[in-house]
XYZ file of C-alpha atoms in Angstrom:
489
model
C 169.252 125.793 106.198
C 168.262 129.207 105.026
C 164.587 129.754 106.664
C 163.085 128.282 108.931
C 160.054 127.045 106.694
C 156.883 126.631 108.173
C 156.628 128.503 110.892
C 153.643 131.061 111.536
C 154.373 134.039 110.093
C 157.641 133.846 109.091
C 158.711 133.891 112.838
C 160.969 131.058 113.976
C 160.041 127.768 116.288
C 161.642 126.145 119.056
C 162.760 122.637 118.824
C 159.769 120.126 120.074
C 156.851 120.287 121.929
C 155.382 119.623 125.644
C 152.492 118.071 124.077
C 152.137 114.448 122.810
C 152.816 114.112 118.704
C 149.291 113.658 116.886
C 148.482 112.854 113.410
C 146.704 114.672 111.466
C 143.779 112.786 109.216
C 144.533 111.818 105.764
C 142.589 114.347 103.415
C 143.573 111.612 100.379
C 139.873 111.825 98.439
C 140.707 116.089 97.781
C 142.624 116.783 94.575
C 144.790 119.679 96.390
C 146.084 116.136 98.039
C 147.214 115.211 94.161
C 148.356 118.719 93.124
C 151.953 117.964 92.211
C 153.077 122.267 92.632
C 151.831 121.791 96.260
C 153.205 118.638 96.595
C 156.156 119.533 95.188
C 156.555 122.453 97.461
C 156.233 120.487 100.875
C 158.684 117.962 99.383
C 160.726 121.142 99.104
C 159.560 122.222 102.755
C 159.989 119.244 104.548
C 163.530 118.347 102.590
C 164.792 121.681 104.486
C 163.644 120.816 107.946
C 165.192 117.657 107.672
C 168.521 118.860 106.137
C 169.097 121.232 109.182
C 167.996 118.829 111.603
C 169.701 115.465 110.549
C 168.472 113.233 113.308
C 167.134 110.553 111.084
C 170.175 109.927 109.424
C 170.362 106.133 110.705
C 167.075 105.028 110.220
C 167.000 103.980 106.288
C 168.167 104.635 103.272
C 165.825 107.491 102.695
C 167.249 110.301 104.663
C 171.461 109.720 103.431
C 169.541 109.634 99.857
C 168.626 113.365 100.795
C 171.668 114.429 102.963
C 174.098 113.228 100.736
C 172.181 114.889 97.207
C 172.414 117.835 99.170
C 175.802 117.522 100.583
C 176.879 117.374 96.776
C 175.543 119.711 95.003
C 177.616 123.564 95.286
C 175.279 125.544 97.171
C 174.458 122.815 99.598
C 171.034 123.339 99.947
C 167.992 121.556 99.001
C 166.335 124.382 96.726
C 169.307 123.383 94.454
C 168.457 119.749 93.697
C 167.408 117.471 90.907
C 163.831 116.820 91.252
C 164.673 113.242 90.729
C 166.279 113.321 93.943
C 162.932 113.949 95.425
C 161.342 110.791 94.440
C 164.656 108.412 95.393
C 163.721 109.821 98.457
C 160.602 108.792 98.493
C 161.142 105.898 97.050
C 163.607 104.365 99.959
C 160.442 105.426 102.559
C 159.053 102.147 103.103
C 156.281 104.081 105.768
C 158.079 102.214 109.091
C 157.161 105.446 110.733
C 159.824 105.502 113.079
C 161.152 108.862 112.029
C 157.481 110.309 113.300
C 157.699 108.481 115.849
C 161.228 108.150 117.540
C 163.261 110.820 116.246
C 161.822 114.230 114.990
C 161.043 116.882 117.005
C 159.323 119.007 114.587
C 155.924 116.508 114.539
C 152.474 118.205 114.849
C 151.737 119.931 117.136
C 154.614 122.035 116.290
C 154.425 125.012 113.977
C 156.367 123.378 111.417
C 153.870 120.313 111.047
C 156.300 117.870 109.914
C 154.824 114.309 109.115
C 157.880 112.880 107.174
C 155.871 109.193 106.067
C 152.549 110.408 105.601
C 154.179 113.511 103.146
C 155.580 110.016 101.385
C 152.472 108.456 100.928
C 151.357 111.513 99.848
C 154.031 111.272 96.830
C 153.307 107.536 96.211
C 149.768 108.069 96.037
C 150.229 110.735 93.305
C 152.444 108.710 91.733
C 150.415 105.681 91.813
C 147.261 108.096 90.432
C 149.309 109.196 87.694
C 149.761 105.484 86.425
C 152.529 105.162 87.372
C 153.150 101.939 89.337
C 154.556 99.253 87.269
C 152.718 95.633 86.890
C 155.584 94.028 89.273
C 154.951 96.413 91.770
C 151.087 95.762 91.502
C 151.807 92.054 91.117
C 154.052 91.767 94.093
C 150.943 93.510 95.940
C 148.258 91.347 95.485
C 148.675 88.823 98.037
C 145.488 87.372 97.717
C 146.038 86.631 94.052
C 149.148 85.642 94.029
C 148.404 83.285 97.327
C 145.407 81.540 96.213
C 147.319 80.913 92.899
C 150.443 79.615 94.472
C 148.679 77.564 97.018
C 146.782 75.341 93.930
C 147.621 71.748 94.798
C 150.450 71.001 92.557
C 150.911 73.902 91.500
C 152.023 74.976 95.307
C 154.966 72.303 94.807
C 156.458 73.806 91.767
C 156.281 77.510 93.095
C 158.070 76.579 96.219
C 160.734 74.543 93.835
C 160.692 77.367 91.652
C 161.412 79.555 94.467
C 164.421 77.460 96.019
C 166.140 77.408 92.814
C 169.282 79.504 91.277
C 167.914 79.094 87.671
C 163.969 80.132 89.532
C 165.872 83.097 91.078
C 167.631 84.091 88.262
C 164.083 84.624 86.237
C 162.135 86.225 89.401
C 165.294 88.827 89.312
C 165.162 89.633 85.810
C 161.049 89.625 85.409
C 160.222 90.483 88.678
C 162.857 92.561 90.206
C 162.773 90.228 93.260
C 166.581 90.001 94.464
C 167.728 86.191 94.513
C 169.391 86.662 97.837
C 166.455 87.754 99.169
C 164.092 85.311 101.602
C 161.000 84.219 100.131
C 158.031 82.394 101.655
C 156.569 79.334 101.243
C 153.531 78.329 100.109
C 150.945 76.060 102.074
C 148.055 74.108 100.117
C 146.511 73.496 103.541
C 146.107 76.842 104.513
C 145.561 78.142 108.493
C 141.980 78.781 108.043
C 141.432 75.093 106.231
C 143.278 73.464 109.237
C 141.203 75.813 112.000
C 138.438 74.972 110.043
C 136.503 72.956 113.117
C 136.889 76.361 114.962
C 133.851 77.881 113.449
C 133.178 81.420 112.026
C 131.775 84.591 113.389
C 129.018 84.329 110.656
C 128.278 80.551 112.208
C 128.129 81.873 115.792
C 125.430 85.052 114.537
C 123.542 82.280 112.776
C 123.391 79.966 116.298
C 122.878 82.670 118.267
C 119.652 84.539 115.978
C 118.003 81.094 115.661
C 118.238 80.513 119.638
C 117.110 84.140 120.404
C 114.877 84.893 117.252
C 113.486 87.976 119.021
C 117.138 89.809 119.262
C 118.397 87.691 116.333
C 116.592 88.151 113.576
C 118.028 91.532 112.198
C 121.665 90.108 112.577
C 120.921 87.132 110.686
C 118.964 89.157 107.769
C 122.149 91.761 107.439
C 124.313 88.684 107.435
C 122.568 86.018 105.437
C 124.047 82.550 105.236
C 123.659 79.458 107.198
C 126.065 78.082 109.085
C 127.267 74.829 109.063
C 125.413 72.747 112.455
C 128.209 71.146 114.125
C 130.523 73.708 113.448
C 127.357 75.842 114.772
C 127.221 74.081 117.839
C 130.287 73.809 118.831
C 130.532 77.711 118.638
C 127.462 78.485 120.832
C 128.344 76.194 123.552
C 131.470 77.294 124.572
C 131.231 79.566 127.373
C 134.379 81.284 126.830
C 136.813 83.355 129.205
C 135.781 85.790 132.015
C 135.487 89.156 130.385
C 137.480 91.947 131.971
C 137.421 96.049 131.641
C 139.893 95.720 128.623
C 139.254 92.343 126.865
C 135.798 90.237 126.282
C 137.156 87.039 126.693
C 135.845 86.102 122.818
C 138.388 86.934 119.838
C 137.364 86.597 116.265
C 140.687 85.843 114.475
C 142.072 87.262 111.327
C 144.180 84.847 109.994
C 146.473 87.428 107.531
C 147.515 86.650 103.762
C 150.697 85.482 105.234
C 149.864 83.244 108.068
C 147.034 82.222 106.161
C 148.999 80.965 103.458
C 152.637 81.372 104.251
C 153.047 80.222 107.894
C 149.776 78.992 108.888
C 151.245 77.230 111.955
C 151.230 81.047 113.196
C 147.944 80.892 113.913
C 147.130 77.377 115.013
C 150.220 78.405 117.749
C 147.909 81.451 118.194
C 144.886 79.290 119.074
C 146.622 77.026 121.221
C 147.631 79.449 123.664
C 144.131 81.767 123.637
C 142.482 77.882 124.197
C 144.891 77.285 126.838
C 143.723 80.479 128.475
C 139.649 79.195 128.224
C 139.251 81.743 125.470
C 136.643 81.045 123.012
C 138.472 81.285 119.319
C 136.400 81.880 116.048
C 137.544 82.721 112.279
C 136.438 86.079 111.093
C 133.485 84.893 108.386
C 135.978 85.841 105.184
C 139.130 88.187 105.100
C 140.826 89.944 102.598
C 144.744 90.978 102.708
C 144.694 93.705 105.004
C 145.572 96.426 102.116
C 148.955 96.972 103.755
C 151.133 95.738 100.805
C 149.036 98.598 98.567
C 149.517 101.453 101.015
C 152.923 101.007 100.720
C 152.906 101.412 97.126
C 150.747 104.429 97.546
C 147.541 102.481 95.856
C 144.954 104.694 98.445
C 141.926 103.307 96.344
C 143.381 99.720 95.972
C 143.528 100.106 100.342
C 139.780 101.953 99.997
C 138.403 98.378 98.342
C 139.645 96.165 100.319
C 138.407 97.942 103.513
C 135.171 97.670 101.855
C 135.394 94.266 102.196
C 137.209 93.501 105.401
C 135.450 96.307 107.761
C 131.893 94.726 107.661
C 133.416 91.613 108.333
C 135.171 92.699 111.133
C 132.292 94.731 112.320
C 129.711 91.697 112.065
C 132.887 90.396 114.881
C 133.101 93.071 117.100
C 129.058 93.820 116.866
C 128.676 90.357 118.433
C 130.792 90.874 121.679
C 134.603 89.778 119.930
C 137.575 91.239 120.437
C 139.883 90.635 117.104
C 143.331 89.837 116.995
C 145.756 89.313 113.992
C 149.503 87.881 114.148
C 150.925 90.351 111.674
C 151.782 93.548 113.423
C 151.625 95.435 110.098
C 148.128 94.100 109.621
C 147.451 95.082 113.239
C 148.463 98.645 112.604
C 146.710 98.795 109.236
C 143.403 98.699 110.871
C 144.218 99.887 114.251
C 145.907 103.488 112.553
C 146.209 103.782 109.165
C 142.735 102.875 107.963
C 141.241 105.483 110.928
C 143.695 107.999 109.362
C 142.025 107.252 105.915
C 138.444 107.328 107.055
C 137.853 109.523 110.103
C 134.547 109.686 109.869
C 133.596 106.038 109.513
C 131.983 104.821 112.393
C 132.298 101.107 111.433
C 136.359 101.786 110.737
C 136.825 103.695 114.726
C 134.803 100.591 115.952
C 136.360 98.333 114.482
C 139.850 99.932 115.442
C 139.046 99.913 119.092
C 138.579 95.981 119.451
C 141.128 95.557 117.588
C 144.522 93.611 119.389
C 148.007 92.643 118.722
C 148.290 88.903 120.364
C 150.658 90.163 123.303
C 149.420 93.215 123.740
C 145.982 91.131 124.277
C 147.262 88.528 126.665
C 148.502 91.313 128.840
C 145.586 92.722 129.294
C 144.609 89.714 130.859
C 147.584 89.113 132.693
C 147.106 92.158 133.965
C 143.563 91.100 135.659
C 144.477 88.050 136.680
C 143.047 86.052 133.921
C 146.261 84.926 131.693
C 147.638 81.250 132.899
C 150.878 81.037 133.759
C 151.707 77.311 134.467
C 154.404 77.090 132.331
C 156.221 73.935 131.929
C 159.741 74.878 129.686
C 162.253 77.478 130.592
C 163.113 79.102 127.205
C 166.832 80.268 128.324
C 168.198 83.490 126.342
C 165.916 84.739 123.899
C 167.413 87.498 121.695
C 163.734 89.594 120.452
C 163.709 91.569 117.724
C 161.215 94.241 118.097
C 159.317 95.440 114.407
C 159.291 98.914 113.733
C 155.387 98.208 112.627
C 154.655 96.999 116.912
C 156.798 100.229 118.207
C 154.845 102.694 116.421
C 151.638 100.787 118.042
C 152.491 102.810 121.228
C 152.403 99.399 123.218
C 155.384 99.076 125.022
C 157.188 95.815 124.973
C 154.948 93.364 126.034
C 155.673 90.660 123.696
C 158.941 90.948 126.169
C 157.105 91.452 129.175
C 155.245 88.064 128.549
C 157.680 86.195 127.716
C 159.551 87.167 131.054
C 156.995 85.684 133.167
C 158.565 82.642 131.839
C 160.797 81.439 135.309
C 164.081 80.600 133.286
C 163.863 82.946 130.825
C 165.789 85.793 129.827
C 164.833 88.501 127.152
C 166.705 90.724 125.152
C 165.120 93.280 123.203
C 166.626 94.827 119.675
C 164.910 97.542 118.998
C 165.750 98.764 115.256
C 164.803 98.040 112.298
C 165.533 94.374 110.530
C 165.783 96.180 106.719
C 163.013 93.666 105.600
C 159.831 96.314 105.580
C 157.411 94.751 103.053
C 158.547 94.263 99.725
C 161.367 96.842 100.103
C 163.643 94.208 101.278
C 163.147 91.652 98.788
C 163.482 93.471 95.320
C 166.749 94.136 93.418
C 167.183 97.630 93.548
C 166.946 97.976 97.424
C 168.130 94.980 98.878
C 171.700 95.822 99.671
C 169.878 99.213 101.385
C 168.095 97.031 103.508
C 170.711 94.348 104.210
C 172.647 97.102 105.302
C 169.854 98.865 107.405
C 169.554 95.011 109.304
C 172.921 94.231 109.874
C 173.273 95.932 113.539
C 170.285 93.723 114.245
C 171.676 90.908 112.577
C 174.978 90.949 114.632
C 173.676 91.609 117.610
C 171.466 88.250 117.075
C 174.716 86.655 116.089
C 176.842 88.048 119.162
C 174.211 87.351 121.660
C 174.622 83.354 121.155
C 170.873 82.912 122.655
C 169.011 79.512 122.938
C 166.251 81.423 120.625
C 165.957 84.327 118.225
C 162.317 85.551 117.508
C 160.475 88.910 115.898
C 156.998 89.738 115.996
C 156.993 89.913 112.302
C 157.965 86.713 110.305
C 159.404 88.673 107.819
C 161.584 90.328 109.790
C 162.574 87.197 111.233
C 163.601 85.831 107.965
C 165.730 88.713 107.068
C 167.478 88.102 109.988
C 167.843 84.836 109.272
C 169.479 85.858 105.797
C 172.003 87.431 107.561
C 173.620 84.776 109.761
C 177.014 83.547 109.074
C 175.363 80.062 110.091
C 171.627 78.796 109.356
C 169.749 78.704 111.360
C 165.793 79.567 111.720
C 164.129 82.094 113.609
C 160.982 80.783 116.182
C 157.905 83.277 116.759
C 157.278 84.875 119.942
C 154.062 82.305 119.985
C 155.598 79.328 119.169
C 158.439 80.080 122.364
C 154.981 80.841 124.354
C 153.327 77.303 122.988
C 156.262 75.752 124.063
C 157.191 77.457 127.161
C 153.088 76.082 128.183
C 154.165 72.889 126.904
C 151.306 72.683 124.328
């Protein structure tokens, strides 16, 4: 490396910091964030650092993309590469974070100020400005479209066909770019909401509640409008729900998630089951939108802006009314719990929303941890191997998903903590998938090796790319289902 770029001054910098790594705010709405001879130069920046450092060289595919550019060319440095370089890089950052998180030691607040996946989205989000983004990336974005189109009654039979076919493959490879080894969902006409449907929304319990109390109601129920349906009405304002403690209210407003929604809805009805088996009162968010994850991966900042606009006041209207919110998806959980504050700093509604916001374990240990979880649990689970998501590590949680699952007498956990290779759509289109089959094989074999009664991730997806890499079939189980079944539910 020939300077050491960055630093105050000129002057060099020591390796790491006593402090804790921070993040610095997204300043995406300024066109300096757009310039591409700025952005260009921090590529340029950044590309150094990470050339003399090398630490991230096993994460993914993005960092050997850079190391092994540079390693080739004569003067081995990065000031004498093909631009084009630049953007493979970028484009094998799937934003896991775990780089930021795990590995450098150059993160703010060091002088150097090196955010690795946020100077990524930063090129996406050019990129994707520029026009760039092609209609199968946009396409393969749009969960809500593509769900609600895919889950039309007869319709939903032919996708899934479609989907399970060589020939169906063969055509989502060539006009999609989606790789035909590659897992794909399926498709539910019933969807989780439609079969939690006697739980009741938020919107319903606001309604009750303003029309028993029309003193302290009446401003809630003109901001939200509507009428609620009466039994499902009822049946939300007399339960009495859990005890609330410091941490947790007792009351969670669930967000269902484009893919449990449509693509796994028994996610959430396991979900349910075990917050009802715990006395805690259990209502649908009024309406949902996909979280915007799938977009802020492609870099689509305004596509992510929109759909806040109409998730946040939904989740507000939740939290507003005393519940906490939890979603199954720990991307979705992150995209509102970080990268959505990141966005909007200043949006009070976005910070409130953040702070009520729970991943399901995370949640239930809260509780544990004043006495109010249940632990009469019926079925020993035996060896569980656990995949951990990179998208729950960089939550800053710890394992509790594991530490649950240990107060389980007969049960045995062991935790994988890297990366499965699946990360959003990375893992399932043509030009990456062998990158990300190879990124999830050590997790792959160590499932195999371990020979447990049960494999499980956090993130479905993840657990189906594990699944794809078995020398034998055989399906992964969710950390809730093992929990629904360890409570004998």
């Amino acid at each position: 490396m020939s300077v050491t770029p960055g630093a105050p001054g000129g002057q060099s910098a020591g390796e790491g910091s006593l402090q804790a790594p921070t993040r610095h705010p997204l300043d995406w709405r300024s066109e300096s964030f757009y310039d591409s001879a700025a952005l260009d130069r921090e590529l340029e920046r950044v590309f150094d650092i990470c050339h003399g450092c090398r630490r991230c060289f096993s994460l993914c595919n993005a960092f050997p993309t850079l190391f092994d550019a540079v390693d080739a060319t004569d003067a081995g440095e990065v000031s004498a590469l093909d631009r084009k370089v630049f953007w493979q890089v970028v484009d094998h950052c799937y934003l896991c974070d775990m780089c930021f998180m795990t590995k450098c030691p150059y993160v703010p607040p060091h002088p150097w100020n090196v955010d690795f996946p946020h100077l990524m989205l930063r090129a996406k989000a050019a990129r994707a400005r520029d026009g760039a983004l092609t209609w199968r990336e946009r396409l393969l974005a749009n969960t809500d479209a593509v769900g609600a189109f895919a889950g039309i009654p007869v319709v939903v039979e032919a996708v899934n066909a479609f989907n399970a076919s060589s020939a169906g493959r063969t055509v989502l490879e060539k006009f999609l770019g989606v790789d035909r080894s590659a897992p794909l969902p399926t498709y539910h006409t019933r969807t989780a909401r439609q079969r939690l449907a006697s739980l009741g929304t938020v919107r319903d319990v606001i309604t009750t509640e303003a029309a028993l109390r029309p003193a302290a109601g009446d401003a809630t129920a003109e901001v939200h409008g509507g009428s609620a349906a009466p039994a499902a009405a009822a049946t939300g304002a007399a339960k009495l729900g859990a005890a609330r403690t410091t941490t947790t209210s007792g009351k969670v407003a669930l967000f269902t998630t484009c893919y449990a929604n449509r693509n796994e809805p028994e996610l959430a009805e396991d979900l349910v089951a075990v917050l009802e088996h715990n006395g805690i009162e259990v209502s649908l968010l009024s309406a949902e939108r996909c979280c915007g994850m799938p977009r802020l991966e492609l870099g689509d900042l305004a596509g992510v802006a929109r759909l806040k606009e109409r998730n946040v006041p939904q989740l507000l209207a939740a939290v507003t009314t005393g519940y906490d919110v939890l979603a199954p998806i720990p991307s979705c959980v992150l995209m509102f719990k970080q990268e959505l504050p990141l966005m909007f700093p200043e949006d009070t509604a976005v910070l409130r929303v953040a702070a009520r916001m729970f991943d399901p374990f995370e949640y239930l240990m809260l509780r544990h941890a004043a006495g109010q979880l249940r632990t009469d649990f019926k079925v020993a689970l035996g060896k569980v191997s656990y995949h951990v998501p990179c998208h729950l590590r960089v939550q800053n949680l710890g394992l509790k998903t594991r530490d649950l699952l240990r107060l389980i007498p007969g049960t045995s956990i062991e935790p994988i903590e890297r990366c499965s290779g699946h990360n959003g759509t990375y893992g399932v289109k043509s030009r990456f998938r062998a990158a990300s089959v190879r990124i999830g094989r050590p997790v792959m074999q160590r499932v195999e090796s371990a020979a447990a009664d049960h494999y499980a991730s956090d993130c479905p997806m993840a657990g189906h790319q594990i699944e794809s890499g078995l020398s034998s079939a055989r399906a992964p189980e969710h950390p809730l289902r093992l929990l629904r079944i360890a409570y004998g539910l």
